[in-house]
Amino acid sequence: MDGCRPAPTHAVDVIAFCNRPVDHLVTALLTAAVMDVVGGVAQAELREDQVSIVAGLPGIVATTTDPWPAAYGSTEFLRTWARQPGFRLLK
């Protein structure tokens, strides 16, 4: 493999129709728990006002703004973001 990581072979989506703060928290923590087992990177679509909040969090791998704001990160990112006041996933 010449020191390169193999390309991903699977996608696991954790999706919930979140309405209450606890729904958002459980979805983020469940995603992190799944990632603990299967590895990978989480993609979180963001609202415009969340971009500056997540920008400095640990575990961020990349961010994008086109076609919509999104952050890509590790389990550390998800768990840290979930502890932020007013944490909410994009619905």
PDB file of C-alpha atoms in Angstrom:
ATOM      1  CA  MET A   1       0.000   0.000   0.000  1.00  0.00           C
ATOM      2  CA  ASP A   2       3.077   2.284   0.003  1.00  0.00           C
ATOM      3  CA  GLY A   3       2.019   3.965   3.269  1.00  0.00           C
ATOM      4  CA  CYS A   4      -1.250   5.187   1.749  1.00  0.00           C
ATOM      5  CA  ARG A   5      -4.567   4.447   3.342  1.00  0.00           C
ATOM      6  CA  PRO A   6      -6.961   2.391   1.252  1.00  0.00           C
ATOM      7  CA  ALA A   7      -9.933   4.136  -0.263  1.00  0.00           C
ATOM      8  CA  PRO A   8     -13.160   3.844   1.721  1.00  0.00           C
ATOM      9  CA  THR A   9     -15.237   0.850   0.746  1.00  0.00           C
ATOM     10  CA  HIS A  10     -18.413   1.551   2.709  1.00  0.00           C
ATOM     11  CA  ALA A  11     -20.605   4.449   3.750  1.00  0.00           C
ATOM     12  CA  VAL A  12     -22.605   4.369   6.955  1.00  0.00           C
ATOM     13  CA  ASP A  13     -25.294   7.008   7.336  1.00  0.00           C
ATOM     14  CA  VAL A  14     -26.765   7.852  10.713  1.00  0.00           C
ATOM     15  CA  ILE A  15     -29.815   9.963  10.024  1.00  0.00           C
ATOM     16  CA  ALA A  16     -32.555  11.106  12.370  1.00  0.00           C
ATOM     17  CA  PHE A  17     -35.390  13.524  12.034  1.00  0.00           C
ATOM     18  CA  CYS A  18     -34.334  15.563  15.032  1.00  0.00           C
ATOM     19  CA  ASN A  19     -36.843  17.809  16.736  1.00  0.00           C
ATOM     20  CA  ARG A  20     -35.637  18.129  20.321  1.00  0.00           C
ATOM     21  CA  PRO A  21     -32.124  18.910  21.617  1.00  0.00           C
ATOM     22  CA  VAL A  22     -31.807  15.371  22.975  1.00  0.00           C
ATOM     23  CA  ASP A  23     -32.464  13.988  19.464  1.00  0.00           C
ATOM     24  CA  HIS A  24     -29.553  16.002  18.078  1.00  0.00           C
ATOM     25  CA  LEU A  25     -27.256  14.922  20.900  1.00  0.00           C
ATOM     26  CA  VAL A  26     -28.131  11.226  20.599  1.00  0.00           C
ATOM     27  CA  THR A  27     -27.642  11.299  16.824  1.00  0.00           C
ATOM     28  CA  ALA A  28     -24.185  12.873  17.147  1.00  0.00           C
ATOM     29  CA  LEU A  29     -23.084  10.483  19.894  1.00  0.00           C
ATOM     30  CA  LEU A  30     -24.474   7.440  18.057  1.00  0.00           C
ATOM     31  CA  THR A  31     -22.558   8.504  14.952  1.00  0.00           C
ATOM     32  CA  ALA A  32     -19.360   8.813  17.010  1.00  0.00           C
ATOM     33  CA  ALA A  33     -19.941   5.364  18.534  1.00  0.00           C
ATOM     34  CA  VAL A  34     -20.409   3.815  15.081  1.00  0.00           C
ATOM     35  CA  MET A  35     -17.218   5.537  13.933  1.00  0.00           C
ATOM     36  CA  ASP A  36     -15.365   4.037  16.920  1.00  0.00           C
ATOM     37  CA  VAL A  37     -16.155   0.626  15.428  1.00  0.00           C
ATOM     38  CA  VAL A  38     -15.905   1.183  11.683  1.00  0.00           C
ATOM     39  CA  GLY A  39     -13.603   4.215  11.496  1.00  0.00           C
ATOM     40  CA  GLY A  40     -14.046   6.923   8.943  1.00  0.00           C
ATOM     41  CA  VAL A  41     -14.892  10.583   8.892  1.00  0.00           C
ATOM     42  CA  ALA A  42     -18.215  12.221   9.698  1.00  0.00           C
ATOM     43  CA  GLN A  43     -19.735  14.816   7.413  1.00  0.00           C
ATOM     44  CA  ALA A  44     -21.907  17.394   9.144  1.00  0.00           C
ATOM     45  CA  GLU A  45     -23.853  19.876   7.064  1.00  0.00           C
ATOM     46  CA  LEU A  46     -23.871  23.253   8.804  1.00  0.00           C
ATOM     47  CA  ARG A  47     -26.016  26.337   9.065  1.00  0.00           C
ATOM     48  CA  GLU A  48     -24.172  29.536   8.201  1.00  0.00           C
ATOM     49  CA  ASP A  49     -24.048  30.563  11.881  1.00  0.00           C
ATOM     50  CA  GLN A  50     -22.371  27.256  12.848  1.00  0.00           C
ATOM     51  CA  VAL A  51     -19.340  27.643  10.569  1.00  0.00           C
ATOM     52  CA  SER A  52     -17.402  29.855  12.983  1.00  0.00           C
ATOM     53  CA  ILE A  53     -18.362  27.659  15.947  1.00  0.00           C
ATOM     54  CA  VAL A  54     -16.963  24.433  14.494  1.00  0.00           C
ATOM     55  CA  ALA A  55     -13.954  25.988  12.754  1.00  0.00           C
ATOM     56  CA  GLY A  56     -11.704  25.816  15.812  1.00  0.00           C
ATOM     57  CA  LEU A  57     -12.845  22.488  17.226  1.00  0.00           C
ATOM     58  CA  PRO A  58     -10.403  19.587  17.520  1.00  0.00           C
ATOM     59  CA  GLY A  59     -10.740  16.727  15.078  1.00  0.00           C
ATOM     60  CA  ILE A  60     -11.742  18.827  12.057  1.00  0.00           C
ATOM     61  CA  VAL A  61     -10.333  17.257   8.906  1.00  0.00           C
ATOM     62  CA  ALA A  62     -11.781  19.733   6.386  1.00  0.00           C
ATOM     63  CA  THR A  63     -14.533  22.276   5.866  1.00  0.00           C
ATOM     64  CA  THR A  64     -16.359  23.351   2.726  1.00  0.00           C
ATOM     65  CA  THR A  65     -18.733  26.143   1.822  1.00  0.00           C
ATOM     66  CA  ASP A  66     -19.812  25.095  -1.660  1.00  0.00           C
ATOM     67  CA  PRO A  67     -22.506  24.071  -2.397  1.00  0.00           C
ATOM     68  CA  TRP A  68     -23.364  24.410   1.339  1.00  0.00           C
ATOM     69  CA  PRO A  69     -21.317  24.715   4.532  1.00  0.00           C
ATOM     70  CA  ALA A  70     -20.105  21.385   5.886  1.00  0.00           C
ATOM     71  CA  ALA A  71     -17.477  20.095   8.279  1.00  0.00           C
ATOM     72  CA  TYR A  72     -15.684  16.766   8.077  1.00  0.00           C
ATOM     73  CA  GLY A  73     -14.208  15.396  11.252  1.00  0.00           C
ATOM     74  CA  SER A  74     -13.341  12.652  13.662  1.00  0.00           C
ATOM     75  CA  THR A  75     -15.200  11.282  16.662  1.00  0.00           C
ATOM     76  CA  GLU A  76     -13.374  13.892  18.736  1.00  0.00           C
ATOM     77  CA  PHE A  77     -14.948  16.595  16.573  1.00  0.00           C
ATOM     78  CA  LEU A  78     -18.464  15.171  16.970  1.00  0.00           C
ATOM     79  CA  ARG A  79     -18.183  14.721  20.713  1.00  0.00           C
ATOM     80  CA  THR A  80     -16.657  18.162  21.249  1.00  0.00           C
ATOM     81  CA  TRP A  81     -19.220  19.885  19.045  1.00  0.00           C
ATOM     82  CA  ALA A  82     -22.068  18.084  20.835  1.00  0.00           C
ATOM     83  CA  ARG A  83     -20.877  19.677  24.106  1.00  0.00           C
ATOM     84  CA  GLN A  84     -21.106  23.215  22.698  1.00  0.00           C
ATOM     85  CA  PRO A  85     -23.953  25.381  24.030  1.00  0.00           C
ATOM     86  CA  GLY A  86     -26.887  25.326  21.652  1.00  0.00           C
ATOM     87  CA  PHE A  87     -25.516  22.356  19.691  1.00  0.00           C
ATOM     88  CA  ARG A  88     -27.855  21.388  16.874  1.00  0.00           C
ATOM     89  CA  LEU A  89     -27.470  19.266  13.765  1.00  0.00           C
ATOM     90  CA  LEU A  90     -28.768  20.563  10.464  1.00  0.00           C
ATOM     91  CA  LYS A  91     -32.122  19.016   9.748  1.00  0.00           C
TER      92      LYS A  91
END
